[in-house]
CSV table of C-alpha atoms and ligand atoms in Angstrom, one decimal:
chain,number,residue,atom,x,y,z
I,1,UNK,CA,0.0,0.0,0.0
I,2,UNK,CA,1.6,3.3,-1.1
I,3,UNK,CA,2.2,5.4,2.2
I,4,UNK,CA,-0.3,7.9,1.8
I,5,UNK,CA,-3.5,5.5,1.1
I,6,UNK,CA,-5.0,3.8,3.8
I,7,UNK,CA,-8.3,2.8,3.9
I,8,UNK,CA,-8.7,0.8,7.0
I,9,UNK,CA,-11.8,1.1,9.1
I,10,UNK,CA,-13.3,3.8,6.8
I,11,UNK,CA,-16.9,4.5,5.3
I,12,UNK,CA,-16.8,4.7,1.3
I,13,UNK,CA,-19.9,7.2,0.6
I,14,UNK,CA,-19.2,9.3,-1.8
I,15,UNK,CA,-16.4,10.0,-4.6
I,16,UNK,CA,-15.8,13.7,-3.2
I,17,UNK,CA,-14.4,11.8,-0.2
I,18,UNK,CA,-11.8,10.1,-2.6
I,19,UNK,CA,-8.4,11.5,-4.3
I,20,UNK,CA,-6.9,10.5,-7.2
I,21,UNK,CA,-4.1,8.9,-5.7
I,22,UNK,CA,-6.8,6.6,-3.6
I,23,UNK,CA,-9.1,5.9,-6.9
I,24,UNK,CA,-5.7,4.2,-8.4
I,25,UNK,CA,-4.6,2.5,-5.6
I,26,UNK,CA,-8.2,0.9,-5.5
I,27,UNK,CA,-7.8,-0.1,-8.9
I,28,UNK,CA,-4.2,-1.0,-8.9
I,29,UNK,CA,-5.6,-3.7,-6.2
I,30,UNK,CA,-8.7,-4.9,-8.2
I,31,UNK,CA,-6.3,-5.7,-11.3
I,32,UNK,CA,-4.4,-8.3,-8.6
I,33,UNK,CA,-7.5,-9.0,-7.2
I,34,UNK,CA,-8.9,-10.3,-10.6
I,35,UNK,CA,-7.3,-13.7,-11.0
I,36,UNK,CA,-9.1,-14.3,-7.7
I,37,UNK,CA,-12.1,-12.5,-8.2
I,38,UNK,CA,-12.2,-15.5,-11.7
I,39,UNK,CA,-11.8,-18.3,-9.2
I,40,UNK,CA,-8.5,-18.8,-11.2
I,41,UNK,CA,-6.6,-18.7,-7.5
I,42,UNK,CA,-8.1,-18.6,-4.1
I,43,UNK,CA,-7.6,-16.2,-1.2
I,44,UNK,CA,-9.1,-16.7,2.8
I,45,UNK,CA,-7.8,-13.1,3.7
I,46,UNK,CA,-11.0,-11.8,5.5
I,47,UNK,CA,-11.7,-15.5,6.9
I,48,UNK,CA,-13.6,-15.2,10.1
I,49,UNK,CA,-15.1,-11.8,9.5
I,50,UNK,CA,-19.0,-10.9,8.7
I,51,UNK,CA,-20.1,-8.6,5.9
I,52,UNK,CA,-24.0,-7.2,6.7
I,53,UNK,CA,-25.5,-6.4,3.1
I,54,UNK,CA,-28.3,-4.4,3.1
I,55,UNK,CA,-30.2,-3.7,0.3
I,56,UNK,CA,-33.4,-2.1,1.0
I,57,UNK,CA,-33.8,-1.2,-2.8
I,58,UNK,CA,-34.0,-3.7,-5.9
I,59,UNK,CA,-30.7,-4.5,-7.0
I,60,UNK,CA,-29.2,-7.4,-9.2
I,61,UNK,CA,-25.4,-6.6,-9.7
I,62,UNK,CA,-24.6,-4.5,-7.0
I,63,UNK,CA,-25.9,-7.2,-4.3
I,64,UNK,CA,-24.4,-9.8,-6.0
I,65,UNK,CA,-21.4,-9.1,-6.9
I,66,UNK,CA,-20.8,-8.0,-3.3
I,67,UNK,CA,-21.4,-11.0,-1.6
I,68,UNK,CA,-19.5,-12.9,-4.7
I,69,UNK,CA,-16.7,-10.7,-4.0
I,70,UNK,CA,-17.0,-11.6,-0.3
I,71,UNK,CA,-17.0,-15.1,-0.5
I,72,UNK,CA,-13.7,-14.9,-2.7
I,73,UNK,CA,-12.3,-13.3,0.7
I,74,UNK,CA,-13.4,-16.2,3.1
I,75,UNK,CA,-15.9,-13.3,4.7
I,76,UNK,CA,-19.0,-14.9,5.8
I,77,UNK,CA,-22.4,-12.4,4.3
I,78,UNK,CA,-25.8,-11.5,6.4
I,79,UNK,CA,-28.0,-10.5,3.2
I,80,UNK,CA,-31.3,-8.4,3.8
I,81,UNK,CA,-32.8,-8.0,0.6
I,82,UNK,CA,-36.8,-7.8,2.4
I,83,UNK,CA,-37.0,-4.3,4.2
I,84,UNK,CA,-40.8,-6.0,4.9
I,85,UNK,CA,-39.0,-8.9,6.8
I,86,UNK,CA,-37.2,-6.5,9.1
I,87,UNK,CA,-38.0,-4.1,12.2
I,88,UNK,CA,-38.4,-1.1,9.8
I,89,UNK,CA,-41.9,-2.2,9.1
I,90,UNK,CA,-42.5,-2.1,12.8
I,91,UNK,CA,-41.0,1.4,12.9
I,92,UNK,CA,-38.0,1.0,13.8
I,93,UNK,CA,-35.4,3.9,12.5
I,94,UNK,CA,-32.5,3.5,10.2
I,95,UNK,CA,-30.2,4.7,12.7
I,96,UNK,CA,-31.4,2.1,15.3
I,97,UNK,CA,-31.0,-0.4,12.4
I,98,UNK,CA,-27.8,0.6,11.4
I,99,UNK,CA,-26.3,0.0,15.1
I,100,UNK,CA,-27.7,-3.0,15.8
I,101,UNK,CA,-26.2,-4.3,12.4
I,102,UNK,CA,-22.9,-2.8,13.5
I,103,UNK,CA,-22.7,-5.0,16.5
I,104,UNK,CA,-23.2,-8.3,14.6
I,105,UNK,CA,-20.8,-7.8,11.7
I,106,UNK,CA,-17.4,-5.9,10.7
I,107,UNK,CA,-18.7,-4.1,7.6
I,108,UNK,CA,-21.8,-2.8,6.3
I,109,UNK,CA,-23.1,-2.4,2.6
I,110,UNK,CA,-26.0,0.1,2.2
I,111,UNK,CA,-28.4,0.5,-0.2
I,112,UNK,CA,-31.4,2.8,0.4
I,113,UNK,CA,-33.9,4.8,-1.4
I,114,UNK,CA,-33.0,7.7,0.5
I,115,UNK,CA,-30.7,10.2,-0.3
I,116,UNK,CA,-28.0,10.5,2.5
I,117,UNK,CA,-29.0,7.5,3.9
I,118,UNK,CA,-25.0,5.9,3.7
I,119,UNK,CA,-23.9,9.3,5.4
I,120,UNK,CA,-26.4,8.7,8.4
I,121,UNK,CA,-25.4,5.2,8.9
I,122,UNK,CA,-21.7,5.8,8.1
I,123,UNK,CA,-22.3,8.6,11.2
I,124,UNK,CA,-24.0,5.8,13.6
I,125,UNK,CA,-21.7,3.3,12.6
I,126,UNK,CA,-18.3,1.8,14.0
I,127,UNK,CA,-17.6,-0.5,11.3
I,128,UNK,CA,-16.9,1.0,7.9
I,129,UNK,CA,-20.1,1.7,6.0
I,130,UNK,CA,-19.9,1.2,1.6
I,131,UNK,CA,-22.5,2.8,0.1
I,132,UNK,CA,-23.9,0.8,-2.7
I,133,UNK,CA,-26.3,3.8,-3.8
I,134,UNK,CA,-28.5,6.2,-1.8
I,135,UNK,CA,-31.6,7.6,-3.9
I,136,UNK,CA,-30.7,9.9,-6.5
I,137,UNK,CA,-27.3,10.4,-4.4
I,138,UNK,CA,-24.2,8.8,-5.4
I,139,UNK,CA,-23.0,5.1,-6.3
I,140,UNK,CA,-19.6,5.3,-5.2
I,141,UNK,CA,-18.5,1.4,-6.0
I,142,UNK,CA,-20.0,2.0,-9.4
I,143,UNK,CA,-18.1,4.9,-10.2
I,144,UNK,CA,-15.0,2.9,-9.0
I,145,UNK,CA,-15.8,-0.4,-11.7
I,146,UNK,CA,-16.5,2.0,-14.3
I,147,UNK,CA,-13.2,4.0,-14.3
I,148,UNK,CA,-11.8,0.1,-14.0
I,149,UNK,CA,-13.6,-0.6,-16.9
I,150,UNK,CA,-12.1,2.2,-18.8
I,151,UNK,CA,-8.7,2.2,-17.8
I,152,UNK,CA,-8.8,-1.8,-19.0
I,153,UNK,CA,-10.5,-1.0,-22.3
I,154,UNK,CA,-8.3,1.8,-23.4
I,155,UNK,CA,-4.7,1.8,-21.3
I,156,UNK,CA,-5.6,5.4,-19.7
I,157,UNK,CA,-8.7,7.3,-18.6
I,158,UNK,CA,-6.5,10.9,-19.4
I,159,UNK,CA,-7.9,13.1,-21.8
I,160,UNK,CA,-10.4,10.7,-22.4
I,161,UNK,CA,-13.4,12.3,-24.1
I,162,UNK,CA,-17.0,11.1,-22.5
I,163,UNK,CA,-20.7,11.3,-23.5
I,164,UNK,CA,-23.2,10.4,-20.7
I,165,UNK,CA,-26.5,9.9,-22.2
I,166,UNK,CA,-29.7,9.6,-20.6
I,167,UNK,CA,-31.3,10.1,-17.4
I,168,UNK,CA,-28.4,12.6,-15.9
I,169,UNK,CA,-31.0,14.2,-13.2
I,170,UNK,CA,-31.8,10.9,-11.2
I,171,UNK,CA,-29.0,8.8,-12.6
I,172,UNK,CA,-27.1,8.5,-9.0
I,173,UNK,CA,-24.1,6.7,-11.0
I,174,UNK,CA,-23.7,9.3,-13.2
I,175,UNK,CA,-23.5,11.8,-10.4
I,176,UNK,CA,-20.6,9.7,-8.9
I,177,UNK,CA,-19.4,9.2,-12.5
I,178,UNK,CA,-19.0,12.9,-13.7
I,179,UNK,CA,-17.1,14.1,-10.6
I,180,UNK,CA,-14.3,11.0,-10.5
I,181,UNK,CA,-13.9,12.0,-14.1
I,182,UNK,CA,-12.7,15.4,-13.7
I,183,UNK,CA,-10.0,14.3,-11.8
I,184,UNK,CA,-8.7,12.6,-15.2
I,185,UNK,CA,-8.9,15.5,-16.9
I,186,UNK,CA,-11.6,14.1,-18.8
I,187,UNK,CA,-13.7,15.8,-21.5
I,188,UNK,CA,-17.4,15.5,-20.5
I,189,UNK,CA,-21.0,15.9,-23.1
I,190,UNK,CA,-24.1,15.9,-21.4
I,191,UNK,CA,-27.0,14.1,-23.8
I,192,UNK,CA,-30.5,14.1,-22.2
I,193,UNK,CA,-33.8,15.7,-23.1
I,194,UNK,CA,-34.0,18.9,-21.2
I,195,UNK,CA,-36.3,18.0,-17.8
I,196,UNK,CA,-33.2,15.0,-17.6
I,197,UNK,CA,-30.3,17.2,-17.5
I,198,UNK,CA,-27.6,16.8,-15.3
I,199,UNK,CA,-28.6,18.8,-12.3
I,200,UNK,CA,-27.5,22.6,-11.5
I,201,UNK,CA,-25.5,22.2,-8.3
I,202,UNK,CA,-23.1,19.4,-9.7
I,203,UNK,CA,-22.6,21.6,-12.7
I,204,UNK,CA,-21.3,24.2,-10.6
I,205,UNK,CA,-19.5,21.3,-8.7
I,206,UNK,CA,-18.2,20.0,-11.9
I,207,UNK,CA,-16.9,23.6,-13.1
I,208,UNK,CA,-15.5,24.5,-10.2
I,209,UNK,CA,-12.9,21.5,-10.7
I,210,UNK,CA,-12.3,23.0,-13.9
I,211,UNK,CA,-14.6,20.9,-16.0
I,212,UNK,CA,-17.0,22.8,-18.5
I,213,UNK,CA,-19.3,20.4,-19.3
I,214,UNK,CA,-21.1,20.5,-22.8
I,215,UNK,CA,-24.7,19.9,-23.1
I,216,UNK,CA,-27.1,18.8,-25.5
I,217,UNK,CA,-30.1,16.5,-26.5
I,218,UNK,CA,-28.6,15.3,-29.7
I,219,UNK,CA,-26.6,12.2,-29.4
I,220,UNK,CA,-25.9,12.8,-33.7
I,221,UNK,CA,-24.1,16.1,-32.4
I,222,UNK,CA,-21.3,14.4,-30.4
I,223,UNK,CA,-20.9,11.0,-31.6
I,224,UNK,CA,-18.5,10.9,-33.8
I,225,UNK,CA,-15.6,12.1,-31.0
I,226,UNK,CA,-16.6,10.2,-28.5
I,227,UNK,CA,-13.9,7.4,-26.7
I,228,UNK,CA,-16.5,6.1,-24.0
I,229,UNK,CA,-20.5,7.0,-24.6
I,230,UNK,CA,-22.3,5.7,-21.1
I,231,UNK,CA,-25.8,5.2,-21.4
I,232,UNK,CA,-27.9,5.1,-18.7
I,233,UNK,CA,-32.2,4.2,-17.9
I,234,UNK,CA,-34.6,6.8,-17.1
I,235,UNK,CA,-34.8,6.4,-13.7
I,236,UNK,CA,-38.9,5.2,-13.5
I,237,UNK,CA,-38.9,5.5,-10.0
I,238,UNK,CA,-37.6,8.1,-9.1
I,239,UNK,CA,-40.2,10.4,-11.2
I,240,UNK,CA,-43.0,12.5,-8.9
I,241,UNK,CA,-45.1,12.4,-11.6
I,242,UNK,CA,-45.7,9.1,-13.6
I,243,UNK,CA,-47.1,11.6,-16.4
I,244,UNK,CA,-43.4,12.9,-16.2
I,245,UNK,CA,-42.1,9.8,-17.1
I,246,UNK,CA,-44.5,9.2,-20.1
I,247,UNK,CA,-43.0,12.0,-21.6
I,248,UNK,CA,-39.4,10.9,-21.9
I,249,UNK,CA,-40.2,7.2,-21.8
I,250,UNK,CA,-37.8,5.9,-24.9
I,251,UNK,CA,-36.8,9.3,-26.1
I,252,UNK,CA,-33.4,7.6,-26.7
I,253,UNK,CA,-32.2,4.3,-28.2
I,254,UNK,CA,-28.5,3.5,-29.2
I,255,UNK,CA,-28.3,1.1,-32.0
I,256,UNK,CA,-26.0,-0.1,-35.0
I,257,UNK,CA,-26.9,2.8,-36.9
I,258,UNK,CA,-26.9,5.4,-34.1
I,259,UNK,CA,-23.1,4.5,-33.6
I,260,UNK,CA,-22.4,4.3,-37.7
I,261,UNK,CA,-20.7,7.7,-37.3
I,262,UNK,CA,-18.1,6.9,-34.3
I,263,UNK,CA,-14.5,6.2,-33.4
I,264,UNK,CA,-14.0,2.3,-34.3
I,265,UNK,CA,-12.6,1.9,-30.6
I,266,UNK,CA,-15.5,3.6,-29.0
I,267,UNK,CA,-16.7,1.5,-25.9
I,268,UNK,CA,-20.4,1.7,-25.1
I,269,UNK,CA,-20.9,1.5,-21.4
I,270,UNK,CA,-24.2,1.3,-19.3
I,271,UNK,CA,-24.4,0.2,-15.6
I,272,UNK,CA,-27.3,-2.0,-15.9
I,273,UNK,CA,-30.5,-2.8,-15.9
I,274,UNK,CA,-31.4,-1.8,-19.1
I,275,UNK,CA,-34.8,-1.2,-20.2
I,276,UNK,CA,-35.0,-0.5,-24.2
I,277,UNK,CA,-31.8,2.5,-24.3
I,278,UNK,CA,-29.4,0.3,-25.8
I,279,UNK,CA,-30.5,-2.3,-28.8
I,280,UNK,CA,-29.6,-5.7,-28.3
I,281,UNK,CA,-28.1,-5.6,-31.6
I,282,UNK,CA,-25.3,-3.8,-30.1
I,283,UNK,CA,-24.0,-6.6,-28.0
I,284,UNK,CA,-22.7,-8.4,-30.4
I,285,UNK,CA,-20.4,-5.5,-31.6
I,286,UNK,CA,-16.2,-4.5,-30.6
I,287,UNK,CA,-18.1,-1.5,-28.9
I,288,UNK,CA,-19.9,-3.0,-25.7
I,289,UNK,CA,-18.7,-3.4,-22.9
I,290,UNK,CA,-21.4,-3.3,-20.4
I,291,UNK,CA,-21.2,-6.9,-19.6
I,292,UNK,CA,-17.4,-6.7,-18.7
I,293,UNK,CA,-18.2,-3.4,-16.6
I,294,UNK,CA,-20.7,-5.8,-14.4
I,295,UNK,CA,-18.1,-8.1,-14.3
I,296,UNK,CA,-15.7,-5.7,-12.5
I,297,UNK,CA,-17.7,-5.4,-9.9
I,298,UNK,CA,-16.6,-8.2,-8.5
I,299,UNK,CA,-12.6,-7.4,-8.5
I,300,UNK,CA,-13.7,-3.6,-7.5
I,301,UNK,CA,-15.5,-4.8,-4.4
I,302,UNK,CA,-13.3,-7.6,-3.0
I,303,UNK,CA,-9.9,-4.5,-3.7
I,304,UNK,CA,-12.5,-2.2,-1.3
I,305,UNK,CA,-13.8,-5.1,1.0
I,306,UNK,CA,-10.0,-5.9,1.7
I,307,UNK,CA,-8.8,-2.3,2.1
I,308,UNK,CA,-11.5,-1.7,4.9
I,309,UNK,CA,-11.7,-4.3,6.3
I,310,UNK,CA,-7.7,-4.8,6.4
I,311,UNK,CA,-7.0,-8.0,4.7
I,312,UNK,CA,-3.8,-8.7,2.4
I,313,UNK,CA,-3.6,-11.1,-0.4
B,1,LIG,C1,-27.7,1.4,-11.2
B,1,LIG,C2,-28.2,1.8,-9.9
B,1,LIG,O1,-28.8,1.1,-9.1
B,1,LIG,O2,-28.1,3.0,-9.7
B,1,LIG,N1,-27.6,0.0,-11.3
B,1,LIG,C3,-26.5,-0.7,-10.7
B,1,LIG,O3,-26.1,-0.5,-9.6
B,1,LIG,N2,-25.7,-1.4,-11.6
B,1,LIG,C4,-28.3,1.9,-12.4
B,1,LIG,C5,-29.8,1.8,-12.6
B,1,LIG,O4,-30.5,1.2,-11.7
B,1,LIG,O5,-30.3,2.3,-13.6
């Protein structure tokens, strides 16, 4: 571990909490971590230790591959996946939750619908808390697989020049997303209908880093200088108004001839689930990469399991 990184015994809630230095250690370790993470070699470096993974939201991927990459480490997993098989239902407060959890395990995976819910806990908690997406918040571990995922495809994510396209305003990974990037020097384009832009405040955020976004609701516009274009769902439910939704419901679909204009190396990313954004045509082309991207979840989570939770390979 390079001097200056440690992450023993801390929370992982958001990527403003992280520096570049810490970003590359994490995925310096997931690339050793990945003959592991295959099955290819086997480690019991967290052996005797209890993960609690809470997921108090739907979630395919993100639970999974947590408790997969757990299980690679020899860590034993509580999984709550029911919030209606729990104490909430009786009332009880996340808080209270949260510290009784804390008592019966050594680390603690949260996902909740509310935004700032992994701050709370991470606040009531002893052990370190990883926040595995709160709301329309962040998605820390996401943002960490998905720089992986670039830095594998093309060598470096420098300079690199990235579209997001889609639902930017609830889209929590793409709020993580945008604000690791600028600390690559990246060169961000916003694509979403107008009511789906990326919110005000992390445009300021954003800016104040140095990075001018650009913005527009024409994929056509941008495509042709893209290196990475990550498409993300329209967040259903986060929507108010289900009238809302209607309205941008599959506005936008990549497919064959949407990408006939780009780069020949241009990956296509997209954190999953998809709904109808991407064509399944595309699958089958050099450009996607999505089902990689889930797969490095699982060599991203064990490299932040093992740095909290203090276990070497
Ligand atoms: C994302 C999420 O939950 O924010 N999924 C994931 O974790 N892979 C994206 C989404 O649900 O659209």
């Amino acid at each position: 571990m390079s001097s200056d990184v440690n992450f023993f015994g801390k929370d992982i809630v958001s990527m403003r909490d992280f520096s570049r230095k810490d970003v590359e250690y994490i995925m310096d370790l997931a690339e050793e971590m990945l003959p592991y993470a295959k099955g290819e070699k086997r480690t019991k470096c967290l052996e005797g230790k209890i993960l609690g993974n809470l997921f108090f939201e739907p979630s395919t991927r993100t639970r999974m591959s947590f408790e997969s990459a757990a299980y690679r480490l020899g860590l034993h997993v509580m999984d709550v996946t029911q919030t209606s098989m729990t104490s909430i239902t009786k009332g009880e407060t996340l808080a209270d939750t949260i510290r009784m959890v804390d008592t019966y395990c050594d680390a603690i995976v949260l996902r909740h619908p509310n935004e700032g819910a992994a701050r709370l806990a991470a606040n009531v908690a002893d052990s370190p808390v990883i926040n595995a997406g709160d709301g329309a918040g962040s998605h820390p571990t996401q943002t960490l697989l998905d720089l992986f995922t670039m830095k594998r495809s093309k060598g470096s994510i420098d300079d690199l020049n990235i579209v997001l396209l889609g639902d930017l305003k609830y889209g929590r990974t793409v709020h993580s997303l945008s604000h690791a990037l600028t600390m690559f020097g990246a060169k961000l384009t916003f694509v979403a209908p107008e009511s789906l832009q990326m919110p005000h405040d992390i445009i300021e955020s954003l800016k104040s880093k140095g990075c001018n976004p650009y913005m527009t609701d024409d994929l056509n516009d941008v495509i042709q200088d893209a290196d990475v274009l990550y498409v993300t769902r329209i967040q259903r439910e986060r929507f108010p108004d289900p009238n809302e939704y209607k309205k941008v419901a599959g506005m936008y679909r990549v497919n064959n001839e949407a990408l006939r204009e780009s780069k020949k190396d241009l990956i296509v990313m997209h954190p999953l689930p998809r709904v109808d954004e991407i064509a399944p045509e595309v699958d089958s082309t050099e450009h996607a990469k999505y089902f990689e991207q889930a797969f490095n979840g699982i060599p991203i989570r064990m490299a932040l399991l093992a740095s909290v939770m203090g276990g070497e390979l």
